[in-house]
CSV table of C-alpha atoms in Angstrom, one decimal:
chain,number,residue,atom,x,y,z
A,1,MET,CA,92.3,38.3,-148.0
A,2,GLU,CA,95.3,40.0,-147.5
A,3,ARG,CA,96.9,38.2,-144.9
A,4,GLU,CA,100.2,37.8,-146.9
A,5,ALA,CA,100.7,41.7,-146.2
A,6,LEU,CA,101.3,40.7,-142.6
A,7,PRO,CA,102.2,41.5,-139.9
A,8,TRP,CA,102.1,45.2,-141.0
A,9,ARG,CA,103.1,48.3,-138.7
A,10,GLY,CA,101.7,51.6,-138.9
A,11,PRO,CA,100.0,54.0,-138.7
A,12,GLY,CA,100.9,54.4,-142.5
A,13,PRO,CA,99.4,54.7,-146.3
A,14,ASP,CA,99.7,51.1,-147.2
A,15,ARG,CA,97.3,49.5,-144.2
A,16,PRO,CA,96.1,46.1,-145.7
A,17,PRO,CA,92.3,46.4,-147.0
A,18,LEU,CA,91.1,43.7,-144.5
A,19,PRO,CA,87.8,44.3,-142.3
A,20,LEU,CA,89.5,46.5,-139.3
A,21,PRO,CA,88.4,49.4,-137.1
A,22,PRO,CA,87.1,51.9,-137.3
A,23,GLY,CA,85.3,50.2,-140.2
A,24,PRO,CA,82.9,47.2,-139.6
A,25,MET,CA,84.2,44.0,-138.6
A,26,PRO,CA,82.1,40.5,-139.3
A,27,LEU,CA,81.0,38.7,-136.2
A,28,VAL,CA,83.2,35.6,-137.6
A,29,VAL,CA,85.6,34.6,-139.9
A,30,ALA,CA,87.4,31.3,-140.7
A,31,GLY,CA,85.5,30.1,-137.8
A,32,ARG,CA,86.6,32.7,-135.3
A,33,PRO,CA,84.7,34.7,-133.2
A,34,ARG,CA,85.6,38.3,-133.4
A,35,LYS,CA,87.1,39.9,-130.1
A,36,ARG,CA,87.2,43.6,-129.6
A,37,TRP,CA,88.4,45.6,-126.2
A,38,ARG,CA,89.4,48.7,-125.3
A,39,TYR,CA,91.4,49.4,-121.9
A,40,VAL,CA,92.1,53.0,-120.6
A,41,ALA,CA,94.7,53.4,-117.4
A,42,LEU,CA,96.0,56.6,-116.0
A,43,PHE,CA,99.0,56.3,-113.4
A,44,ALA,CA,99.6,59.0,-111.2
A,45,GLU,CA,101.3,59.2,-107.6
A,46,GLU,CA,97.7,59.9,-106.4
A,47,LEU,CA,96.3,57.0,-107.7
A,48,MET,CA,96.1,54.2,-110.5
A,49,LEU,CA,93.3,53.4,-112.4
A,50,CYS,CA,92.1,51.2,-115.3
A,51,ALA,CA,88.6,50.8,-117.0
A,52,ALA,CA,87.7,48.6,-120.0
A,53,ARG,CA,85.0,46.9,-122.2
A,54,ALA,CA,85.4,43.3,-123.9
A,55,GLU,CA,83.4,41.5,-126.4
A,56,VAL,CA,84.0,38.1,-127.7
A,57,GLY,CA,81.3,37.3,-130.1
A,58,PRO,CA,77.9,38.1,-128.6
A,59,LEU,CA,79.5,38.3,-125.1
A,60,ALA,CA,80.2,41.6,-123.4
A,61,GLN,CA,82.1,42.6,-120.0
A,62,SER,CA,83.2,45.7,-118.6
A,63,PHE,CA,85.5,46.2,-115.4
A,64,TRP,CA,87.4,48.4,-113.5
A,65,VAL,CA,90.2,48.6,-110.9
A,66,LEU,CA,91.1,51.7,-108.7
A,67,TRP,CA,94.1,51.8,-106.6
A,68,ASP,CA,94.4,54.6,-103.8
A,69,ARG,CA,98.2,54.8,-103.5
A,70,GLU,CA,97.7,57.7,-100.9
A,71,ARG,CA,95.2,55.2,-98.5
A,72,GLY,CA,96.2,52.1,-99.5
A,73,ARG,CA,92.9,51.0,-100.7
A,74,ARG,CA,91.9,48.7,-104.2
A,75,LEU,CA,88.2,48.6,-105.5
A,76,SER,CA,87.1,47.1,-108.3
A,77,ASN,CA,84.4,45.5,-110.3
A,78,SER,CA,83.4,43.3,-113.4
A,79,VAL,CA,80.0,43.4,-115.2
A,80,LEU,CA,78.9,40.6,-117.2
A,81,TRP,CA,76.2,42.6,-118.9
A,82,PRO,CA,76.1,43.7,-122.9
A,83,THR,CA,74.0,46.8,-122.0
A,84,SER,CA,75.9,47.7,-119.2
A,85,ARG,CA,76.9,51.5,-118.6
A,86,GLU,CA,79.2,50.9,-115.8
A,87,VAL,CA,82.1,52.0,-118.1
A,88,ARG,CA,81.7,54.1,-120.6
A,89,LEU,CA,84.7,54.5,-122.9
A,90,ASP,CA,83.8,57.6,-125.9
A,91,GLY,CA,86.9,59.0,-127.8
A,92,PRO,CA,89.0,60.9,-125.6
A,93,ARG,CA,86.6,60.4,-122.4
A,94,VAL,CA,86.4,57.7,-119.9
A,95,GLU,CA,83.5,57.6,-117.1
A,96,VAL,CA,82.9,55.2,-114.6
A,97,ASP,CA,79.8,55.2,-113.0
A,98,ALA,CA,79.7,52.3,-110.2
A,99,ASP,CA,78.4,51.5,-106.7
A,100,GLY,CA,81.3,53.3,-104.5
A,101,MET,CA,82.9,54.7,-106.9
A,102,ARG,CA,82.3,57.6,-110.0
A,103,ALA,CA,85.5,58.5,-111.9
A,104,SER,CA,85.7,60.8,-115.0
A,105,LEU,CA,88.8,60.9,-117.5
A,106,ARG,CA,89.8,63.4,-120.2
A,107,LEU,CA,92.6,62.2,-122.5
A,108,GLY,CA,94.9,63.7,-124.3
A,109,GLU,CA,96.9,63.0,-127.6
A,110,ALA,CA,100.1,60.8,-128.1
A,111,ALA,CA,101.4,59.1,-131.3
A,112,PRO,CA,100.0,55.8,-132.2
A,113,VAL,CA,101.4,52.7,-132.9
A,114,GLU,CA,99.4,50.4,-134.8
A,115,SER,CA,100.0,46.6,-136.1
A,116,ILE,CA,98.3,43.9,-137.5
A,117,CYS,CA,99.7,40.1,-136.9
A,118,PRO,CA,98.6,36.8,-138.6
A,119,GLY,CA,96.9,34.1,-136.4
A,120,GLU,CA,96.2,30.3,-137.1
A,121,ARG,CA,93.3,31.3,-139.7
A,122,ALA,CA,93.0,34.9,-139.4
A,123,TRP,CA,94.5,38.2,-138.1
A,124,SER,CA,94.4,40.7,-135.2
A,125,TRP,CA,94.4,44.4,-134.7
A,126,THR,CA,95.7,46.6,-131.8
A,127,ARG,CA,96.2,50.4,-131.6
A,128,LYS,CA,98.5,51.5,-128.5
A,129,ARG,CA,99.0,54.6,-127.1
A,130,ALA,CA,101.1,55.7,-124.4
A,131,GLY,CA,102.4,58.5,-122.1
A,132,MET,CA,99.5,60.9,-123.1
A,133,PRO,CA,98.4,63.6,-120.5
A,134,VAL,CA,95.4,62.6,-118.1
A,135,GLU,CA,93.2,64.9,-116.5
A,136,ALA,CA,90.6,63.1,-114.3
A,137,THR,CA,88.2,63.5,-111.1
A,138,VAL,CA,87.5,60.4,-109.0
A,139,GLU,CA,85.4,60.3,-106.2
A,140,THR,CA,84.9,57.7,-103.6
A,141,PRO,CA,82.8,57.7,-100.3
A,142,GLY,CA,84.2,60.6,-98.2
A,143,ARG,CA,86.9,61.5,-100.8
A,144,ARG,CA,87.3,63.4,-103.9
A,145,LEU,CA,90.2,64.1,-105.9
A,146,THR,CA,91.3,66.0,-108.8
A,147,VAL,CA,94.2,64.1,-110.3
A,148,ARG,CA,96.6,64.7,-113.3
A,149,GLY,CA,99.1,62.2,-114.8
A,150,PHE,CA,99.7,60.1,-118.0
A,151,GLY,CA,97.9,57.2,-119.1
A,152,VAL,CA,98.1,54.2,-121.9
A,153,ASP,CA,95.2,53.6,-124.4
A,154,ASP,CA,94.7,50.1,-126.1
A,155,GLU,CA,92.2,49.5,-128.7
A,156,SER,CA,92.6,46.0,-130.0
A,157,ALA,CA,90.3,43.5,-132.2
A,158,GLY,CA,90.5,40.6,-134.2
A,159,TYR,CA,90.1,36.9,-134.8
A,160,HIS,CA,92.5,35.7,-132.2
A,161,ASP,CA,93.7,31.5,-131.8
A,162,ARG,CA,91.2,29.5,-130.0
A,163,ARG,CA,93.9,29.4,-127.2
A,164,THR,CA,95.8,32.6,-126.5
A,165,SER,CA,98.0,33.3,-123.7
A,166,TRP,CA,100.2,36.8,-123.2
A,167,ARG,CA,102.2,38.6,-120.9
A,168,TRP,CA,102.0,42.3,-120.9
A,169,SER,CA,103.4,45.4,-119.3
A,170,ALA,CA,102.7,49.4,-120.0
A,171,GLY,CA,103.7,52.2,-118.0
A,172,VAL,CA,104.9,55.7,-118.0
A,173,GLY,CA,108.2,57.6,-116.5
A,174,THR,CA,110.8,59.6,-116.7
A,175,ALA,CA,114.3,58.8,-117.8
A,176,ALA,CA,117.6,59.5,-115.9
A,177,ASP,CA,118.3,62.4,-118.1
A,178,GLY,CA,114.9,64.3,-117.5
A,179,ARG,CA,112.6,62.5,-120.7
A,180,PRO,CA,109.4,61.5,-120.6
A,181,VAL,CA,108.7,58.2,-121.4
A,182,ALA,CA,106.3,55.3,-121.7
A,183,TRP,CA,106.4,51.7,-122.9
A,184,ASN,CA,104.1,48.7,-124.6
A,185,LEU,CA,105.9,45.4,-123.9
A,186,VAL,CA,104.0,42.1,-125.0
A,187,ALA,CA,105.0,38.2,-125.4
A,188,GLY,CA,102.2,36.0,-126.6
A,189,VAL,CA,100.1,38.2,-128.8
A,190,ASN,CA,100.8,40.8,-132.0
A,191,ASP,CA,104.7,40.1,-131.1
A,192,PRO,CA,106.3,39.2,-134.3
A,193,PRO,CA,110.2,39.7,-134.2
A,194,ARG,CA,109.3,43.1,-136.3
A,195,ASN,CA,106.1,45.3,-137.0
A,196,SER,CA,104.7,43.9,-133.7
A,197,GLU,CA,102.7,45.8,-131.1
A,198,ARG,CA,105.9,46.8,-128.5
A,199,ALA,CA,106.8,50.2,-128.4
A,200,ILE,CA,108.9,52.1,-126.4
A,201,TRP,CA,108.2,56.1,-126.7
A,202,VAL,CA,110.9,58.7,-125.8
A,203,ASP,CA,109.8,62.4,-125.8
A,204,GLY,CA,106.6,61.4,-127.4
A,205,GLU,CA,108.1,59.7,-130.1
A,206,PRO,CA,107.8,56.0,-130.6
A,207,SER,CA,110.2,53.1,-131.6
A,208,GLU,CA,110.2,49.4,-132.1
A,209,PRO,CA,112.3,47.3,-129.4
A,210,PRO,CA,113.2,43.9,-130.0
A,211,PRO,CA,111.0,40.7,-128.6
A,212,THR,CA,110.2,41.1,-125.1
A,213,ARG,CA,111.2,38.7,-121.8
A,214,PHE,CA,109.1,38.5,-119.0
A,215,HIS,CA,110.8,37.7,-115.9
A,216,GLY,CA,107.7,36.4,-113.6
A,217,GLU,CA,106.5,39.3,-111.5
A,218,GLU,CA,110.1,40.7,-111.2
A,219,GLY,CA,110.0,42.6,-114.3
A,220,VAL,CA,110.4,42.3,-118.3
A,221,ASP,CA,113.7,42.9,-120.1
A,222,GLY,CA,115.9,45.4,-118.2
A,223,LEU,CA,112.7,47.0,-116.3
A,224,ARG,CA,112.4,46.0,-112.4
A,225,PHE,CA,108.9,45.6,-110.8
A,226,SER,CA,107.7,46.2,-107.5
A,227,ALA,CA,103.6,45.1,-106.9
A,228,GLU,CA,101.5,47.4,-105.0
A,229,THR,CA,98.5,45.7,-105.4
A,230,GLU,CA,96.8,42.9,-107.3
A,231,HIS,CA,93.4,42.4,-109.3
A,232,ALA,CA,92.3,38.7,-110.5
A,233,ARG,CA,89.7,37.0,-111.7
A,234,GLU,CA,88.9,33.7,-113.3
A,235,GLU,CA,85.5,33.3,-115.4
A,236,SER,CA,83.9,30.2,-117.3
A,237,LEU,CA,81.0,31.3,-119.8
A,238,LEU,CA,79.4,28.9,-122.4
A,239,LEU,CA,82.7,28.0,-124.8
A,240,VAL,CA,85.0,31.1,-123.2
A,241,ARG,CA,87.0,30.5,-120.2
A,242,SER,CA,89.7,33.5,-119.3
A,243,ARG,CA,92.4,33.7,-116.2
A,244,TYR,CA,93.1,37.3,-115.4
A,245,ARG,CA,95.9,38.6,-113.3
A,246,LEU,CA,97.0,42.4,-113.3
A,247,LEU,CA,99.6,43.9,-110.8
A,248,PHE,CA,99.9,48.0,-110.2
A,249,GLY,CA,103.4,48.9,-109.5
A,250,THR,CA,106.5,50.8,-110.0
A,251,PHE,CA,109.3,50.1,-112.4
A,252,GLY,CA,113.0,51.0,-112.2
A,253,GLY,CA,116.0,49.7,-113.8
A,254,ARG,CA,116.7,50.2,-117.7
A,255,LEU,CA,114.0,50.9,-120.6
A,256,GLY,CA,115.8,50.1,-123.7
A,257,ASP,CA,119.2,51.9,-123.8
A,258,LEU,CA,117.8,54.4,-121.1
A,259,GLU,CA,117.7,54.8,-117.4
A,260,LEU,CA,114.9,54.7,-115.6
A,261,ALA,CA,114.7,57.4,-112.9
A,262,HIS,CA,110.8,56.5,-111.8
A,263,GLY,CA,107.9,54.8,-113.7
A,264,LEU,CA,104.3,53.9,-112.9
A,265,GLY,CA,102.7,51.1,-114.8
A,266,VAL,CA,100.9,47.6,-115.0
A,267,MET,CA,101.9,44.1,-115.2
A,268,GLU,CA,99.1,41.8,-116.5
A,269,ARG,CA,98.9,38.1,-117.5
A,270,HIS,CA,95.9,36.6,-119.4
A,271,ASP,CA,95.0,33.1,-120.4
A,272,ALA,CA,92.1,32.5,-122.8
A,273,LEU,CA,90.2,29.8,-124.2
A,274,TRP,CA,87.9,31.6,-127.0
């Protein structure tokens, strides 16, 4: 096992030879079940939308949240069924086909950041992209929108600790000097002092900021957050328990060394026993 080489950050040619995506991963390593998920979000002036699929061992779930900013309306749904086709994530295409909401997203390109971090028994892997252009068509009863915005793509897998708790923020925006920016900031998972998943993209180029401090729901480090809507759920499934809270909203303040003129994004908290 190559845990001695961790934490590792890439992409790069020295990627540790562990079972990692896109290759197969065992269902269990060192007594820990495999967890994997993909979460995609679109942030635009008209709306914000996220869609995700997640697995913990043999259990699977999909969910989506739509925040119609123009009408001040939130729609959402979660499905606990492995074969559900309500949310489909296939490379650059994301499709949601649910009662009362249909969405089709096409993701553009963005420079990825990959991180592999050790846990108590095994490891966790993630690949983040932020700031990529996204084109979407979203349909709700009596309303059809074609939207162009920017997004975040989170692919994660691994054998996380039995108890895992994290705070996460991701978003897109414009710096005061006009340059496009995006961010992925986290505390509690994949967050060693170096070679973490933390990243700030400026003009499409990612760099790793120092460890992140969250300040409740008010912001993270120099970023100020103003929530517009909330999605929360609690679940208890066999040996898995989860408490999840997601907030969509706007950001201001400072992102690293840059003044942020305008930002849209998400603040998230997840406490899991899995």
